[in-house]
């Protein structure tokens, strides 16, 4: 039992962005990796950032002891925890900085750990690998260092760990291992217990342990089984006789099912739950279940501030949620639903947003302010919270009434769409007939869209934005680039060409800047993984397309070749997945609106003579709900949004789509359901493992990527022949396409040219030497 006397703070947050308001951590990391600064300079840069973050959080109102989470990480908090508890990093007392980064990034001899999306967010964590009989060496030093460093600067912070159940549930079995990661739970829990004891011995009174795995339905284990494991784990960890700090156990990213009883039964000193508006919408009985289940001696840390989105909270509505819990007899702390690492640092960094829009938004710092105001209001009344409630009321009202949000014409158009399934006519088989007119060769070769983004291309875009070059000079620079990309593809003998996407900074941001209903930020960086950040656009209202967005570039590219050039669009689901979305309408409404806006683009491309159009949906898997029972509903609207884009395309217009970065097994039927004529899909890294699924469940054209574009390595012709031959055994020749795994924009020209040359050679070899499988008798 913990002996401490410090009560848990009244206001806190689950976690805070680590990258820095000016991306200080990114800069330090990249300078260190390039050898421009040494380990000491890197550590010192990271330390100054931490200290300034903690100082800022105090200024924003997190003044109580233990209200600031010490969730700093050099690269990733999962890696950080895995090294701390000894799941990674070997048996030595210390893990050198170089070894830490080798785990994350690999080196000449070692592959990096795999990276995967963290729950249904756009953040990627490193996946620990767990072997059979490892010893876990606890390394509490870093937690103590952070604690002491903050204390010396006047802040008592809260050490942070990902919990043992989540850490193992998200790990993968090492190659050759016969045990599953969760088989090691008891042993790993002992390491956590040792860490807690060391922390207690050093005067730490509260620690945060995060267990989000309990809010998701994972493959290979049921919700009840996982809850049972958690129950046993925390019975041990929180046992009466354990020497340890008080424990704040948190469960972000959704609602607990069986996990609620399990964790409540362990009676942690504080239990954190996600009470974001969206979470409560999906689990309307969650509040009642919490009130009925959580022990009155456990402090309830109510994550009422939505940490995954950028909208200012409706403070009055949020206060009523807190009051319900308080009235049920619980002692309540106000917190964020998830770590604020998923939102940018501060709206104050966005001087160019329209003022009304800026007033509707809350990034990390503003959300801290909201938590503090709500806690004041809960304990002392709304008047004590000062201006905050009046400001929030105004934001709610002006946003509800704003013409930026509501576009009658768009609403009417979407309301007139048929409910339910949207179907392109005629059927796939008849379209295949119509598309004979495209005169494509057998096993056609193509690429996914982007070509290497050279320094000149980036500079032309930046100079144009900065006003250094005028529109005409910019257009000319882009046309030159497009012409050279077309020429290169012609010389390589590729069958279906692309324009190379030189005009696109990012496949979502490009469209967000051209569509109405979006705003983009200047400094709204969010960590995606390691030093990589993205700047998600914000969907503020009804979406429409004021004018064609891609037609000029594609039509120009098409004018340079007799071969077909693919039109290139980003689909509705991916635009939603990589943007901050509206919270005032369901996602399906925005999906429909973006769907019809893109359908107009398809019509314009057809008008301009484009016969093949690709609609990328790489993020289809990523928005899949964490709970199984909600997945079908998601897939229904996601598939519908995509189909709206293609619904009115002419039968002889060939619609392609592209997906990547995911385990497709779960959604292969939904991909087939998109009803594209041709789908290209990432497959090379898994050595075409998905071919079995494709053979069984896929009925239209398919291009399983035959080489991995994530590495600069040029694939040999022989290995490409092998993969393509494997594909040809599962897919009939008239449906099989030949392409790389994904776009080429992160590659250099040298390796791109060599790889594509080998790809065409491999295709030629297979055509000449391999007996191909056909569905229909070959026509004479
Ligand atoms: N058309 C895009 C490109 O080639 C697709 C990128 C992606 O799948 N992420 O860059
Ligand atoms: Zn891709």
XYZ file of C-alpha atoms in Angstrom, residues 253-554:
302
model
C -8.412 6.144 -26.534
C -11.890 4.840 -25.822
C -14.151 3.221 -23.289
C -13.405 0.167 -21.164
C -15.660 -2.850 -21.303
C -14.621 -5.735 -19.041
C -11.514 -3.692 -18.246
C -13.546 -1.277 -16.125
C -14.511 -3.899 -13.516
C -11.038 -5.410 -13.653
C -9.156 -2.184 -13.036
C -11.649 -0.798 -10.541
C -11.340 -4.033 -8.562
C -7.606 -3.431 -8.205
C -8.456 -0.137 -6.470
C -5.688 2.078 -7.812
C -5.394 5.390 -5.942
C -6.503 7.130 -9.160
C -8.191 5.757 -12.273
C -8.261 7.696 -15.552
C -11.056 7.293 -18.102
C -11.613 8.775 -21.553
C -14.789 10.888 -21.418
C -14.330 12.841 -24.656
C -17.658 13.734 -26.317
C -17.010 11.243 -29.113
C -16.251 8.422 -26.662
C -19.467 9.093 -24.754
C -21.407 9.188 -27.997
C -20.127 5.710 -28.809
C -20.630 4.352 -25.271
C -23.619 6.303 -23.894
C -23.803 4.236 -20.686
C -20.132 4.737 -19.814
C -20.714 7.439 -17.199
C -23.290 5.345 -15.394
C -21.090 2.273 -15.473
C -18.205 4.257 -14.059
C -20.324 5.715 -11.282
C -21.586 2.260 -10.388
C -18.238 0.486 -10.542
C -15.422 2.713 -9.334
C -14.658 2.605 -5.613
C -15.290 5.897 -3.797
C -11.754 5.794 -2.428
C -10.334 5.758 -5.928
C -9.967 9.238 -7.372
C -11.606 9.418 -10.768
C -9.488 11.258 -13.350
C -12.099 12.362 -15.838
C -10.664 12.837 -19.336
C -13.324 15.308 -20.421
C -11.046 17.451 -22.583
C -10.815 15.889 -26.040
C -7.106 15.376 -26.652
C -7.473 14.090 -30.202
C -9.151 17.015 -31.822
C -8.606 20.740 -32.008
C -11.982 22.183 -31.094
C -12.458 24.426 -28.090
C -14.456 22.542 -25.470
C -18.060 23.398 -24.724
C -17.180 24.050 -21.072
C -20.741 24.102 -19.756
C -21.593 20.772 -21.305
C -18.284 19.320 -20.056
C -18.930 20.660 -16.570
C -22.248 18.837 -16.483
C -20.428 15.544 -17.133
C -18.077 16.263 -14.239
C -20.980 17.149 -11.987
C -22.728 13.877 -12.708
C -19.663 12.035 -11.473
C -19.308 14.262 -8.458
C -22.973 13.809 -7.595
C -22.447 10.078 -7.760
C -20.059 10.478 -4.850
C -16.788 10.298 -6.714
C -13.820 12.587 -6.106
C -12.998 13.980 -9.500
C -9.867 15.324 -11.210
C -10.223 17.069 -14.577
C -7.942 15.786 -17.334
C -7.621 15.255 -21.076
C -9.051 12.136 -22.725
C -5.694 11.166 -24.260
C -2.207 12.640 -24.371
C -2.135 16.057 -26.033
C 0.687 14.797 -28.236
C -1.903 14.372 -30.997
C -2.555 18.116 -31.301
C -0.203 21.037 -32.062
C 1.314 23.109 -29.280
C -0.669 26.329 -29.389
C -3.145 28.367 -31.403
C -1.028 31.389 -30.449
C 1.445 30.201 -33.109
C -1.162 30.768 -35.856
C -1.336 34.504 -36.490
C -2.847 34.037 -39.946
C -5.960 32.097 -39.051
C -9.179 34.088 -39.404
C -9.913 35.434 -35.902
C -13.295 33.784 -35.610
C -11.813 30.409 -36.540
C -8.912 30.864 -34.125
C -11.457 31.410 -31.369
C -13.044 28.026 -32.082
C -9.794 26.135 -31.695
C -7.905 24.693 -28.772
C -4.482 23.128 -29.210
C -2.443 21.602 -26.383
C -1.797 24.748 -24.365
C -5.365 25.969 -24.690
C -6.610 22.555 -23.606
C -4.519 22.739 -20.451
C -6.252 26.033 -19.745
C -9.642 24.394 -20.272
C -8.832 21.599 -17.812
C -7.750 24.132 -15.207
C -10.868 26.277 -15.731
C -13.158 23.269 -15.442
C -11.480 22.181 -12.241
C -11.901 25.664 -10.778
C -15.546 25.720 -11.835
C -16.201 22.266 -10.424
C -14.733 23.145 -7.055
C -15.504 26.867 -6.722
C -18.187 27.640 -9.304
C -18.063 29.073 -12.811
C -17.619 32.654 -11.660
C -14.288 31.728 -10.106
C -13.183 30.446 -13.509
C -13.231 34.025 -14.830
C -13.616 34.714 -18.542
C -13.201 31.111 -19.632
C -16.873 30.168 -19.674
C -17.973 33.314 -21.462
C -15.288 32.727 -24.086
C -16.319 29.109 -24.545
C -19.992 30.082 -24.873
C -19.090 32.579 -27.551
C -17.030 30.025 -29.477
C -19.860 27.490 -29.378
C -22.405 30.061 -30.555
C -20.409 31.742 -33.321
C -19.287 28.430 -34.696
C -22.815 27.074 -34.731
C -24.034 30.117 -36.660
C -21.073 30.753 -38.932
C -21.351 30.870 -42.700
C -17.894 29.287 -42.827
C -19.393 26.163 -41.317
C -22.692 25.896 -43.144
C -23.056 25.798 -46.895
C -26.695 25.288 -47.898
C -25.885 24.223 -51.436
C -23.531 21.481 -50.240
C -26.012 20.303 -47.632
C -28.799 20.150 -50.194
C -26.674 18.247 -52.661
C -25.647 15.658 -50.106
C -29.192 15.371 -48.737
C -30.380 14.505 -52.235
C -28.030 11.518 -52.486
C -29.620 8.094 -52.135
C -29.244 6.527 -48.682
C -27.136 3.439 -48.202
C -25.185 1.774 -50.922
C -23.957 3.733 -53.936
C -23.190 1.656 -56.973
C -21.292 2.513 -60.115
C -23.016 1.305 -63.258
C -22.538 -0.868 -65.192
C -21.019 -3.857 -63.390
C -17.316 -4.627 -63.247
C -17.539 -7.245 -65.997
C -19.240 -4.877 -68.367
C -16.734 -2.172 -67.566
C -13.933 -4.589 -68.403
C -15.481 -4.918 -71.850
C -15.785 -1.156 -72.248
C -12.210 -0.676 -71.099
C -10.830 -2.927 -73.837
C -10.703 0.335 -75.753
C -7.824 1.446 -73.537
C -5.645 -1.062 -75.399
C -3.551 -1.987 -72.421
C -0.950 -4.726 -72.832
C -0.980 -7.901 -70.757
C 0.477 -7.386 -67.222
C 0.584 -3.601 -67.584
C 3.287 -1.717 -65.699
C 2.595 1.472 -63.791
C 3.696 3.451 -60.699
C 1.720 4.782 -57.757
C 1.843 8.483 -58.535
C 4.679 10.504 -57.087
C 8.189 10.616 -58.519
C 11.222 11.735 -56.496
C 10.756 15.218 -55.089
C 14.012 16.898 -55.990
C 15.449 19.921 -54.203
C 14.503 22.047 -57.229
C 10.867 20.959 -57.007
C 10.710 21.777 -53.307
C 12.464 25.075 -53.840
C 10.074 26.101 -56.628
C 7.122 25.413 -54.335
C 8.663 27.301 -51.435
C 9.743 30.249 -53.614
C 6.272 30.489 -55.093
C 4.668 30.461 -51.669
C 7.075 33.137 -50.459
C 6.379 35.275 -53.523
C 9.977 34.986 -54.765
C 8.801 33.604 -58.110
C 5.530 34.516 -59.830
C 2.753 32.173 -60.963
C 4.067 31.906 -64.491
C 7.569 30.956 -63.390
C 6.137 28.455 -60.942
C 3.889 26.818 -63.516
C 6.820 26.599 -65.914
C 9.023 24.941 -63.297
C 6.315 22.368 -62.603
C 5.728 21.724 -66.289
C 9.430 21.148 -66.841
C 9.411 18.617 -64.047
C 6.297 16.886 -65.386
C 7.819 16.733 -68.869
C 10.956 15.101 -67.565
C 8.979 12.560 -65.536
C 6.922 11.649 -68.611
C 10.035 11.334 -70.724
C 11.679 9.091 -68.165
C 8.671 6.750 -68.028
C 8.513 6.607 -71.828
C 12.182 5.708 -72.007
C 11.714 2.984 -69.396
C 8.814 1.487 -71.363
C 6.215 1.870 -68.600
C 2.664 1.365 -69.898
C 0.455 3.632 -67.770
C 2.129 6.907 -66.882
C 1.798 9.381 -64.031
C 2.637 13.077 -63.886
C 4.750 12.632 -60.739
C 2.881 14.950 -58.309
C 5.615 17.646 -58.141
C 3.010 20.291 -57.227
C 1.937 18.433 -54.061
C 3.570 19.187 -50.726
C 1.453 16.440 -49.239
C -1.330 14.328 -50.703
C -3.933 15.632 -48.209
C -2.731 19.173 -47.577
C -2.716 19.814 -51.358
C -6.446 19.170 -51.600
C -7.211 20.850 -48.260
C -5.717 24.075 -49.594
C -7.933 23.964 -52.681
C -11.218 22.842 -51.167
C -13.582 25.141 -49.265
C -14.391 24.086 -45.725
C -10.765 23.549 -44.658
C -8.183 25.732 -42.961
C -4.500 24.908 -42.845
C -2.050 25.933 -40.151
C 1.434 27.321 -40.402
C 2.992 25.816 -37.303
C 0.483 23.160 -36.320
C 3.034 20.346 -36.290
C 2.136 17.037 -34.707
C 4.598 14.195 -34.129
C 4.004 11.289 -36.460
C 7.022 9.225 -35.384
C 10.520 10.031 -34.124
C 11.481 13.340 -35.648
C 8.765 13.189 -38.314
C 5.898 15.649 -37.954
C 2.831 16.401 -40.029
C 0.628 19.465 -40.148
C -2.925 18.132 -40.433
C -5.424 20.481 -42.071
C -8.596 21.283 -40.136
C -12.040 20.622 -41.602
C -14.105 23.479 -40.218
C -17.297 23.202 -42.221
C -19.166 21.875 -45.232
C -16.723 20.947 -47.969
C -16.983 22.025 -51.565
C -14.774 22.461 -54.598
C -14.636 26.001 -55.965
C -12.740 24.920 -59.081
C -10.845 22.049 -60.673
C -7.789 21.109 -58.637
C -5.683 18.728 -60.691
C -6.900 18.969 -64.271
C -4.352 21.431 -65.670
C -1.360 19.412 -64.496
C -2.733 16.053 -65.625
